[in-house]
PDB file of N, CA and C in Angstrom:
ATOM      1  N   UNK A   2      -1.475  -2.281  -5.491  1.00 58.00           N
ATOM      2  CA  UNK A   2      -1.822  -0.822  -4.568  1.00 58.00           C
ATOM      3  C   UNK A   2      -2.212   0.051  -5.512  1.00 58.00           C
ATOM      4  N   UNK A   3      -1.584   0.020  -6.586  1.00 64.00           N
ATOM      5  CA  UNK A   3      -1.772   1.125  -7.540  1.00 64.00           C
ATOM      6  C   UNK A   3      -3.132   0.927  -7.980  1.00 64.00           C
ATOM      7  N   UNK A   4      -3.348  -0.468  -8.257  1.00 69.00           N
ATOM      8  CA  UNK A   4      -4.414  -0.811  -9.122  1.00 69.00           C
ATOM      9  C   UNK A   4      -5.381  -0.214  -8.469  1.00 69.00           C
ATOM     10  N   UNK A   5      -5.857  -0.442  -7.306  1.00 73.00           N
ATOM     11  CA  UNK A   5      -7.075  -0.440  -5.740  1.00 73.00           C
ATOM     12  C   UNK A   5      -7.064   1.364  -6.178  1.00 73.00           C
ATOM     13  N   UNK A   6      -5.943   1.914  -5.852  1.00 73.00           N
ATOM     14  CA  UNK A   6      -6.062   3.709  -6.129  1.00 73.00           C
ATOM     15  C   UNK A   6      -6.832   3.761  -7.242  1.00 73.00           C
ATOM     16  N   UNK A   7      -6.631   3.042  -8.360  1.00 71.00           N
ATOM     17  CA  UNK A   7      -6.481   3.975 -10.190  1.00 71.00           C
ATOM     18  C   UNK A   7      -8.086   3.206 -10.051  1.00 71.00           C
ATOM     19  N   UNK A   8      -8.395   2.457  -9.369  1.00 73.00           N
ATOM     20  CA  UNK A   8     -10.038   2.143  -9.213  1.00 73.00           C
ATOM     21  C   UNK A   8     -10.564   2.767  -8.921  1.00 73.00           C
ATOM     22  N   UNK A   9     -10.018   3.716  -8.062  1.00 76.00           N
ATOM     23  CA  UNK A   9     -11.056   4.760  -7.031  1.00 76.00           C
ATOM     24  C   UNK A   9     -11.716   3.733  -5.499  1.00 76.00           C
ATOM     25  N   UNK A  10     -10.941   3.086  -5.210  1.00 80.00           N
ATOM     26  CA  UNK A  10     -11.442   2.088  -4.063  1.00 80.00           C
ATOM     27  C   UNK A  10     -10.027   2.165  -2.874  1.00 80.00           C
ATOM     28  N   UNK A  11     -10.477   1.443  -1.584  1.00 86.00           N
ATOM     29  CA  UNK A  11      -9.275   1.871  -0.578  1.00 86.00           C
ATOM     30  C   UNK A  11      -8.833   1.051  -0.363  1.00 86.00           C
ATOM     31  N   UNK A  12      -7.888   0.876   0.299  1.00 87.00           N
ATOM     32  CA  UNK A  12      -7.283  -0.779   0.302  1.00 87.00           C
ATOM     33  C   UNK A  12      -6.815  -0.556   1.537  1.00 87.00           C
ATOM     34  N   UNK A  13      -7.877  -1.771   2.304  1.00 92.00           N
ATOM     35  CA  UNK A  13      -7.946  -2.476   3.737  1.00 92.00           C
ATOM     36  C   UNK A  13      -6.499  -2.995   4.269  1.00 92.00           C
ATOM     37  N   UNK A  14      -5.562  -3.375   4.830  1.00 91.00           N
ATOM     38  CA  UNK A  14      -4.435  -3.716   4.628  1.00 91.00           C
ATOM     39  C   UNK A  14      -4.778  -4.500   5.940  1.00 91.00           C
ATOM     40  N   UNK A  15      -4.755  -6.243   5.877  1.00 93.00           N
ATOM     41  CA  UNK A  15      -5.421  -6.243   7.434  1.00 93.00           C
ATOM     42  C   UNK A  15      -4.041  -7.353   7.859  1.00 93.00           C
ATOM     43  N   UNK A  16      -3.541  -7.071   8.918  1.00 93.00           N
ATOM     44  CA  UNK A  16      -2.480  -7.918   9.634  1.00 93.00           C
ATOM     45  C   UNK A  16      -2.988  -9.856   9.923  1.00 93.00           C
ATOM     46  N   UNK A  17      -2.498 -10.540   9.165  1.00 91.00           N
ATOM     47  CA  UNK A  17      -2.801 -11.764   9.369  1.00 91.00           C
ATOM     48  C   UNK A  17      -2.662 -12.611  10.843  1.00 91.00           C
ATOM     49  N   UNK A  18      -2.320 -11.658  11.579  1.00 94.00           N
ATOM     50  CA  UNK A  18      -1.963 -12.429  12.883  1.00 94.00           C
ATOM     51  C   UNK A  18      -3.119 -11.894  13.679  1.00 94.00           C
ATOM     52  N   UNK A  19      -4.363 -11.463  13.823  1.00 95.00           N
ATOM     53  CA  UNK A  19      -5.398 -10.942  13.986  1.00 95.00           C
ATOM     54  C   UNK A  19      -6.294 -12.392  14.106  1.00 95.00           C
ATOM     55  N   UNK A  20      -6.899 -12.147  14.883  1.00 94.00           N
ATOM     56  CA  UNK A  20      -8.117 -13.293  15.644  1.00 94.00           C
ATOM     57  C   UNK A  20      -9.306 -13.671  14.317  1.00 94.00           C
ATOM     58  N   UNK A  21      -9.397 -14.446  14.018  1.00 94.00           N
ATOM     59  CA  UNK A  21     -10.735 -14.241  12.721  1.00 94.00           C
ATOM     60  C   UNK A  21     -11.535 -13.564  13.164  1.00 94.00           C
ATOM     61  N   UNK A  22     -12.500 -13.504  14.664  1.00 94.00           N
ATOM     62  CA  UNK A  22     -13.138 -12.404  15.026  1.00 94.00           C
ATOM     63  C   UNK A  22     -12.801 -10.756  14.653  1.00 94.00           C
ATOM     64  N   UNK A  23     -11.459 -10.671  15.062  1.00 96.00           N
ATOM     65  CA  UNK A  23     -11.107  -9.245  14.290  1.00 96.00           C
ATOM     66  C   UNK A  23     -11.042  -9.051  12.985  1.00 96.00           C
ATOM     67  N   UNK A  24     -10.550  -9.894  12.249  1.00 95.00           N
ATOM     68  CA  UNK A  24     -10.475  -9.441  10.906  1.00 95.00           C
ATOM     69  C   UNK A  24     -12.064  -9.776  10.005  1.00 95.00           C
ATOM     70  N   UNK A  25     -12.618 -10.448  10.590  1.00 94.00           N
ATOM     71  CA  UNK A  25     -14.522 -10.223   9.900  1.00 94.00           C
ATOM     72  C   UNK A  25     -15.001  -8.978  10.388  1.00 94.00           C
ATOM     73  N   UNK A  26     -14.551  -8.355  12.052  1.00 95.00           N
ATOM     74  CA  UNK A  26     -15.208  -7.494  12.135  1.00 95.00           C
ATOM     75  C   UNK A  26     -14.191  -5.682  11.312  1.00 95.00           C
ATOM     76  N   UNK A  27     -13.338  -6.154  10.995  1.00 95.00           N
ATOM     77  CA  UNK A  27     -12.552  -5.111   9.716  1.00 95.00           C
ATOM     78  C   UNK A  27     -13.029  -5.254   8.675  1.00 95.00           C
ATOM     79  N   UNK A  28     -13.472  -6.219   8.747  1.00 94.00           N
ATOM     80  CA  UNK A  28     -14.372  -6.100   7.127  1.00 94.00           C
ATOM     81  C   UNK A  28     -15.399  -5.582   6.970  1.00 94.00           C
ATOM     82  N   UNK A  29     -16.110  -6.283   8.354  1.00 93.00           N
ATOM     83  CA  UNK A  29     -17.626  -5.390   8.307  1.00 93.00           C
ATOM     84  C   UNK A  29     -17.458  -4.234   7.984  1.00 93.00           C
ATOM     85  N   UNK A  30     -16.778  -3.602   9.089  1.00 94.00           N
ATOM     86  CA  UNK A  30     -16.935  -2.435   9.571  1.00 94.00           C
ATOM     87  C   UNK A  30     -16.412  -1.184   8.149  1.00 94.00           C
ATOM     88  N   UNK A  31     -15.538  -2.111   8.079  1.00 93.00           N
ATOM     89  CA  UNK A  31     -14.648  -0.830   6.608  1.00 93.00           C
ATOM     90  C   UNK A  31     -15.778  -1.049   5.367  1.00 93.00           C
ATOM     91  N   UNK A  32     -16.683  -1.730   5.369  1.00 91.00           N
ATOM     92  CA  UNK A  32     -17.101  -1.546   4.065  1.00 91.00           C
ATOM     93  C   UNK A  32     -16.213  -2.563   2.982  1.00 91.00           C
ATOM     94  N   UNK A  33     -16.356  -3.743   3.337  1.00 90.00           N
ATOM     95  CA  UNK A  33     -15.121  -4.294   2.379  1.00 90.00           C
ATOM     96  C   UNK A  33     -16.397  -4.589   1.229  1.00 90.00           C
ATOM     97  N   UNK A  34     -16.183  -4.457   0.166  1.00 89.00           N
ATOM     98  CA  UNK A  34     -16.956  -5.035  -1.290  1.00 89.00           C
ATOM     99  C   UNK A  34     -15.876  -6.219  -2.283  1.00 89.00           C
ATOM    100  N   UNK A  35     -14.965  -6.389  -1.508  1.00 88.00           N
ATOM    101  CA  UNK A  35     -13.748  -7.491  -2.476  1.00 88.00           C
ATOM    102  C   UNK A  35     -12.918  -7.777  -1.214  1.00 88.00           C
ATOM    103  N   UNK A  36     -12.743  -9.602  -1.467  1.00 90.00           N
ATOM    104  CA  UNK A  36     -11.263  -9.410  -0.608  1.00 90.00           C
ATOM    105  C   UNK A  36     -10.314 -10.317  -1.697  1.00 90.00           C
ATOM    106  N   UNK A  37      -9.243  -9.690  -1.325  1.00 86.00           N
ATOM    107  CA  UNK A  37      -7.790 -10.383  -2.253  1.00 86.00           C
ATOM    108  C   UNK A  37      -7.043 -11.021  -1.072  1.00 86.00           C
ATOM    109  N   UNK A  38      -6.715 -12.136  -1.361  1.00 88.00           N
ATOM    110  CA  UNK A  38      -6.068 -12.242   0.293  1.00 88.00           C
ATOM    111  C   UNK A  38      -5.094 -13.686  -0.456  1.00 88.00           C
ATOM    112  N   UNK A  39      -3.891 -13.866  -0.444  1.00 86.00           N
ATOM    113  CA  UNK A  39      -3.280 -15.123  -0.135  1.00 86.00           C
ATOM    114  C   UNK A  39      -3.523 -16.221   0.015  1.00 86.00           C
ATOM    115  N   UNK A  40      -2.821 -17.797  -0.578  1.00 86.00           N
ATOM    116  CA  UNK A  40      -4.024 -18.867  -0.864  1.00 86.00           C
ATOM    117  C   UNK A  40      -3.371 -19.188   0.703  1.00 86.00           C
ATOM    118  N   UNK A  41      -2.288 -19.155   1.310  1.00 88.00           N
ATOM    119  CA  UNK A  41      -2.176 -19.598   2.618  1.00 88.00           C
ATOM    120  C   UNK A  41      -3.267 -18.825   4.182  1.00 88.00           C
ATOM    121  N   UNK A  42      -3.786 -17.759   3.361  1.00 92.00           N
ATOM    122  CA  UNK A  42      -4.449 -17.264   4.426  1.00 92.00           C
ATOM    123  C   UNK A  42      -6.219 -16.837   4.377  1.00 92.00           C
ATOM    124  N   UNK A  43      -6.777 -17.897   3.517  1.00 93.00           N
ATOM    125  CA  UNK A  43      -8.003 -18.662   3.363  1.00 93.00           C
ATOM    126  C   UNK A  43      -9.253 -18.356   4.503  1.00 93.00           C
ATOM    127  N   UNK A  44      -8.327 -19.230   5.160  1.00 94.00           N
ATOM    128  CA  UNK A  44      -9.088 -19.946   6.314  1.00 94.00           C
ATOM    129  C   UNK A  44      -9.591 -18.567   6.902  1.00 94.00           C
ATOM    130  N   UNK A  45      -8.868 -17.580   7.070  1.00 94.00           N
ATOM    131  CA  UNK A  45      -9.108 -16.472   7.856  1.00 94.00           C
ATOM    132  C   UNK A  45     -10.347 -15.442   7.022  1.00 94.00           C
ATOM    133  N   UNK A  46     -11.038 -16.094   6.055  1.00 94.00           N
ATOM    134  CA  UNK A  46     -11.527 -15.143   5.696  1.00 94.00           C
ATOM    135  C   UNK A  46     -12.950 -16.138   4.368  1.00 94.00           C
ATOM    136  N   UNK A  47     -12.588 -17.370   4.835  1.00 90.00           N
ATOM    137  CA  UNK A  47     -13.409 -17.990   4.309  1.00 90.00           C
ATOM    138  C   UNK A  47     -14.950 -18.333   4.128  1.00 90.00           C
ATOM    139  N   UNK A  48     -14.843 -17.933   5.756  1.00 91.00           N
ATOM    140  CA  UNK A  48     -16.465 -17.991   5.811  1.00 91.00           C
ATOM    141  C   UNK A  48     -17.507 -16.643   6.134  1.00 91.00           C
ATOM    142  N   UNK A  49     -16.638 -15.242   5.157  1.00 91.00           N
ATOM    143  CA  UNK A  49     -17.211 -13.615   5.026  1.00 91.00           C
ATOM    144  C   UNK A  49     -18.322 -14.138   3.825  1.00 91.00           C
ATOM    145  N   UNK A  50     -19.195 -13.344   3.624  1.00 92.00           N
ATOM    146  CA  UNK A  50     -20.004 -13.257   2.528  1.00 92.00           C
ATOM    147  C   UNK A  50     -19.317 -12.272   1.398  1.00 92.00           C
ATOM    148  N   UNK A  51     -18.457 -11.752   1.413  1.00 92.00           N
ATOM    149  CA  UNK A  51     -17.703 -10.718   0.529  1.00 92.00           C
ATOM    150  C   UNK A  51     -16.909 -11.507  -0.532  1.00 92.00           C
ATOM    151  N   UNK A  52     -17.382 -11.517  -1.483  1.00 90.00           N
ATOM    152  CA  UNK A  52     -16.913 -12.242  -2.611  1.00 90.00           C
ATOM    153  C   UNK A  52     -14.934 -12.396  -2.529  1.00 90.00           C
ATOM    154  N   UNK A  53     -14.553 -13.455  -2.497  1.00 89.00           N
ATOM    155  CA  UNK A  53     -13.515 -13.716  -2.474  1.00 89.00           C
ATOM    156  C   UNK A  53     -12.463 -14.040  -3.576  1.00 89.00           C
ATOM    157  N   UNK A  54     -10.932 -13.235  -3.848  1.00 83.00           N
ATOM    158  CA  UNK A  54     -10.566 -14.027  -4.931  1.00 83.00           C
ATOM    159  C   UNK A  54      -8.875 -14.189  -3.874  1.00 83.00           C
ATOM    160  N   UNK A  55      -8.690 -15.260  -4.635  1.00 84.00           N
ATOM    161  CA  UNK A  55      -7.422 -16.423  -3.894  1.00 84.00           C
ATOM    162  C   UNK A  55      -6.220 -16.144  -4.960  1.00 84.00           C
ATOM    163  N   UNK A  56      -5.742 -15.479  -3.566  1.00 81.00           N
ATOM    164  CA  UNK A  56      -3.777 -15.013  -4.882  1.00 81.00           C
ATOM    165  C   UNK A  56      -3.133 -16.680  -4.820  1.00 81.00           C
ATOM    166  N   UNK A  57      -2.691 -17.006  -5.770  1.00 76.00           N
ATOM    167  CA  UNK A  57      -1.289 -17.849  -5.523  1.00 76.00           C
ATOM    168  C   UNK A  57      -0.338 -17.645  -6.381  1.00 76.00           C
ATOM    169  N   UNK A  58      -0.755 -16.734  -6.804  1.00 69.00           N
ATOM    170  CA  UNK A  58       0.784 -15.736  -7.486  1.00 69.00           C
ATOM    171  C   UNK A  58       1.271 -16.317  -8.395  1.00 69.00           C
ATOM    172  N   UNK A  59       1.186 -17.988  -8.745  1.00 67.00           N
ATOM    173  CA  UNK A  59       2.219 -18.066 -10.189  1.00 67.00           C
ATOM    174  C   UNK A  59       2.420 -17.441 -11.257  1.00 67.00           C
ATOM    175  N   UNK A  60       1.448 -16.655 -11.243  1.00 65.00           N
ATOM    176  CA  UNK A  60       1.687 -15.570 -12.866  1.00 65.00           C
ATOM    177  C   UNK A  60       1.662 -16.671 -14.330  1.00 65.00           C
ATOM    178  N   UNK A  61       1.369 -17.406 -14.155  1.00 70.00           N
ATOM    179  CA  UNK A  61       0.919 -18.888 -15.487  1.00 70.00           C
ATOM    180  C   UNK A  61      -0.680 -18.535 -15.981  1.00 70.00           C
ATOM    181  N   UNK A  62      -0.791 -18.497 -17.005  1.00 71.00           N
ATOM    182  CA  UNK A  62      -2.155 -18.880 -17.639  1.00 71.00           C
ATOM    183  C   UNK A  62      -3.897 -19.763 -16.673  1.00 71.00           C
ATOM    184  N   UNK A  63      -4.200 -19.031 -16.392  1.00 73.00           N
ATOM    185  CA  UNK A  63      -4.976 -19.700 -15.802  1.00 73.00           C
ATOM    186  C   UNK A  63      -5.521 -20.550 -14.426  1.00 73.00           C
ATOM    187  N   UNK A  64      -4.668 -19.230 -13.617  1.00 73.00           N
ATOM    188  CA  UNK A  64      -4.711 -18.719 -12.574  1.00 73.00           C
ATOM    189  C   UNK A  64      -5.134 -18.181 -11.823  1.00 73.00           C
ATOM    190  N   UNK A  65      -6.425 -18.400 -10.855  1.00 71.00           N
ATOM    191  CA  UNK A  65      -7.609 -17.693 -11.259  1.00 71.00           C
ATOM    192  C   UNK A  65      -7.266 -16.249 -10.415  1.00 71.00           C
ATOM    193  N   UNK A  66      -5.896 -15.598  -9.703  1.00 68.00           N
ATOM    194  CA  UNK A  66      -5.875 -14.000  -9.713  1.00 68.00           C
ATOM    195  C   UNK A  66      -4.958 -14.063 -11.033  1.00 68.00           C
ATOM    196  N   UNK A  67      -4.499 -13.977 -11.989  1.00 72.00           N
ATOM    197  CA  UNK A  67      -4.562 -13.846 -12.945  1.00 72.00           C
ATOM    198  C   UNK A  67      -5.304 -13.358 -13.989  1.00 72.00           C
ATOM    199  N   UNK A  68      -6.445 -14.393 -13.693  1.00 75.00           N
ATOM    200  CA  UNK A  68      -7.208 -14.234 -14.428  1.00 75.00           C
ATOM    201  C   UNK A  68      -8.205 -12.422 -13.936  1.00 75.00           C
ATOM    202  N   UNK A  69      -8.181 -12.475 -12.277  1.00 72.00           N
ATOM    203  CA  UNK A  69      -8.859 -11.495 -12.107  1.00 72.00           C
ATOM    204  C   UNK A  69      -7.825 -10.121 -12.546  1.00 72.00           C
ATOM    205  N   UNK A  70      -6.704 -10.283 -12.676  1.00 71.00           N
ATOM    206  CA  UNK A  70      -5.864  -8.865 -13.312  1.00 71.00           C
ATOM    207  C   UNK A  70      -6.579  -8.866 -14.768  1.00 71.00           C
ATOM    208  N   UNK A  71      -6.292  -9.697 -15.616  1.00 72.00           N
ATOM    209  CA  UNK A  71      -6.740  -9.935 -16.753  1.00 72.00           C
ATOM    210  C   UNK A  71      -7.516  -8.606 -17.175  1.00 72.00           C
ATOM    211  N   UNK A  72      -8.673  -9.429 -16.432  1.00 75.00           N
ATOM    212  CA  UNK A  72     -10.051  -8.209 -16.259  1.00 75.00           C
ATOM    213  C   UNK A  72     -10.227  -6.635 -16.375  1.00 75.00           C
ATOM    214  N   UNK A  73      -9.207  -6.874 -15.148  1.00 70.00           N
ATOM    215  CA  UNK A  73      -8.797  -5.165 -15.305  1.00 70.00           C
ATOM    216  C   UNK A  73      -7.758  -4.581 -16.009  1.00 70.00           C
ATOM    217  N   UNK A  74      -7.026  -5.440 -16.760  1.00 65.00           N
ATOM    218  CA  UNK A  74      -6.217  -4.924 -18.004  1.00 65.00           C
ATOM    219  C   UNK A  74      -6.796  -5.024 -18.860  1.00 65.00           C
ATOM    220  N   UNK A  75      -8.357  -5.260 -19.426  1.00 66.00           N
ATOM    221  CA  UNK A  75      -9.036  -4.585 -20.363  1.00 66.00           C
ATOM    222  C   UNK A  75      -9.294  -3.282 -20.336  1.00 66.00           C
ATOM    223  N   UNK A  76      -8.940  -2.381 -19.280  1.00 61.00           N
ATOM    224  CA  UNK A  76      -9.602  -0.964 -19.242  1.00 61.00           C
ATOM    225  C   UNK A  76      -8.401  -0.640 -19.704  1.00 61.00           C
ATOM    226  N   UNK A  77      -7.449  -1.277 -19.343  1.00 57.00           N
ATOM    227  CA  UNK A  77      -6.055  -0.104 -19.654  1.00 57.00           C
ATOM    228  C   UNK A  77      -5.389  -0.730 -21.246  1.00 57.00           C
ATOM    229  N   UNK A  78      -5.538  -1.492 -21.512  1.00 53.00           N
ATOM    230  CA  UNK A  78      -5.125  -2.119 -22.966  1.00 53.00           C
ATOM    231  C   UNK A  78      -3.701  -1.831 -23.019  1.00 53.00           C
ATOM    232  N   UNK A  79      -3.156  -2.042 -21.363  1.00 53.00           N
ATOM    233  CA  UNK A  79      -1.673  -2.220 -21.192  1.00 53.00           C
ATOM    234  C   UNK A  79      -0.976  -1.173 -22.105  1.00 53.00           C
ATOM    235  N   UNK A  80      -2.295   0.247 -21.980  1.00 55.00           N
ATOM    236  CA  UNK A  80      -1.278   1.313 -22.351  1.00 55.00           C
ATOM    237  C   UNK A  80      -1.947   2.563 -21.271  1.00 55.00           C
ATOM    238  N   UNK A  81      -1.675   2.000 -20.230  1.00 55.00           N
ATOM    239  CA  UNK A  81      -2.607   3.374 -19.061  1.00 55.00           C
ATOM    240  C   UNK A  81      -3.448   2.687 -18.334  1.00 55.00           C
ATOM    241  N   UNK A  82      -4.257   3.774 -17.909  1.00 55.00           N
ATOM    242  CA  UNK A  82      -5.685   3.365 -17.091  1.00 55.00           C
ATOM    243  C   UNK A  82      -6.583   4.440 -18.277  1.00 55.00           C
ATOM    244  N   UNK A  83      -7.002   4.017 -19.229  1.00 61.00           N
ATOM    245  CA  UNK A  83      -8.039   4.162 -19.958  1.00 61.00           C
ATOM    246  C   UNK A  83      -8.752   3.788 -19.650  1.00 61.00           C
ATOM    247  N   UNK A  84     -10.297   4.650 -19.323  1.00 62.00           N
ATOM    248  CA  UNK A  84     -11.747   4.053 -19.076  1.00 62.00           C
ATOM    249  C   UNK A  84     -11.960   3.914 -17.263  1.00 62.00           C
ATOM    250  N   UNK A  85     -10.823   3.816 -16.690  1.00 65.00           N
ATOM    251  CA  UNK A  85     -10.916   4.375 -15.378  1.00 65.00           C
ATOM    252  C   UNK A  85     -10.581   6.099 -15.498  1.00 65.00           C
ATOM    253  N   UNK A  86     -11.426   6.822 -14.378  1.00 70.00           N
ATOM    254  CA  UNK A  86     -11.347   7.963 -13.990  1.00 70.00           C
ATOM    255  C   UNK A  86     -10.566   8.018 -12.750  1.00 70.00           C
ATOM    256  N   UNK A  87      -9.888   8.982 -13.085  1.00 72.00           N
ATOM    257  CA  UNK A  87      -8.945   9.860 -11.943  1.00 72.00           C
ATOM    258  C   UNK A  87      -9.209  10.457 -10.790  1.00 72.00           C
ATOM    259  N   UNK A  88      -9.233  10.306  -9.707  1.00 77.00           N
ATOM    260  CA  UNK A  88     -10.027  11.387  -8.620  1.00 77.00           C
ATOM    261  C   UNK A  88      -9.522  12.397  -8.463  1.00 77.00           C
ATOM    262  N   UNK A  89     -10.212  13.471  -8.524  1.00 82.00           N
ATOM    263  CA  UNK A  89      -9.596  14.755  -8.540  1.00 82.00           C
ATOM    264  C   UNK A  89      -9.628  14.995  -7.197  1.00 82.00           C
ATOM    265  N   UNK A  90     -10.609  14.865  -5.829  1.00 85.00           N
ATOM    266  CA  UNK A  90     -10.360  15.232  -5.070  1.00 85.00           C
ATOM    267  C   UNK A  90      -9.105  14.206  -4.096  1.00 85.00           C
ATOM    268  N   UNK A  91      -7.856  15.888  -3.620  1.00 85.00           N
ATOM    269  CA  UNK A  91      -6.863  14.714  -3.401  1.00 85.00           C
ATOM    270  C   UNK A  91      -7.043  14.434  -1.884  1.00 85.00           C
ATOM    271  N   UNK A  92      -8.526  14.939  -1.032  1.00 89.00           N
ATOM    272  CA  UNK A  92      -8.191  14.585   0.168  1.00 89.00           C
ATOM    273  C   UNK A  92      -9.403  13.246   0.489  1.00 89.00           C
ATOM    274  N   UNK A  93      -9.091  12.880  -0.757  1.00 85.00           N
ATOM    275  CA  UNK A  93     -10.086  11.311  -0.986  1.00 85.00           C
ATOM    276  C   UNK A  93      -9.120   9.638  -0.421  1.00 85.00           C
ATOM    277  N   UNK A  94     -10.193   9.292   0.046  1.00 87.00           N
ATOM    278  CA  UNK A  94      -9.388   8.419   1.385  1.00 87.00           C
ATOM    279  C   UNK A  94      -8.276   7.108   0.145  1.00 87.00           C
ATOM    280  N   UNK A  95      -7.278   6.678   0.709  1.00 87.00           N
ATOM    281  CA  UNK A  95      -6.879   6.007  -0.681  1.00 87.00           C
ATOM    282  C   UNK A  95      -6.091   4.444   0.930  1.00 87.00           C
ATOM    283  N   UNK A  96      -5.839   4.632   1.881  1.00 89.00           N
ATOM    284  CA  UNK A  96      -5.913   3.656   2.573  1.00 89.00           C
ATOM    285  C   UNK A  96      -7.061   3.929   4.123  1.00 89.00           C
ATOM    286  N   UNK A  97      -7.301   2.487   4.840  1.00 92.00           N
ATOM    287  CA  UNK A  97      -7.864   2.530   5.768  1.00 92.00           C
ATOM    288  C   UNK A  97      -6.998   1.562   6.656  1.00 92.00           C
ATOM    289  N   UNK A  98      -6.420   2.219   7.756  1.00 93.00           N
ATOM    290  CA  UNK A  98      -5.851   0.898   9.134  1.00 93.00           C
ATOM    291  C   UNK A  98      -6.179   1.168   9.693  1.00 93.00           C
ATOM    292  N   UNK A  99      -6.180  -0.375  10.122  1.00 91.00           N
ATOM    293  CA  UNK A  99      -6.935  -0.551  12.101  1.00 91.00           C
ATOM    294  C   UNK A  99      -5.550  -1.088  12.137  1.00 91.00           C
ATOM    295  N   UNK A 100      -5.904   0.083  13.634  1.00 77.00           N
ATOM    296  CA  UNK A 100      -4.363  -0.681  14.406  1.00 77.00           C
ATOM    297  C   UNK A 100      -4.861  -1.488  15.616  1.00 77.00           C
TER     298      UNK A 100
END
């Protein structure tokens, strides 16, 4: 969650109990640009045209999710968030919730 905010993006958590059609609606309506999904729920979003990052969260080298995180670390150099601009507008959206 903090990485999403540091990148000045908006987090849209989606309930895995929704139907595929409802999830697709949320993805399209929210303007999602990337999907981070646990490997157990890939079937719910695999037909989407939005780029997909599948998390198996092994923590091991070579894991696609770990590689995705490593790309973000190149900005931080593990010493904070250098290279990422802080959002100055305290009213900027952080999360978008569909109920």
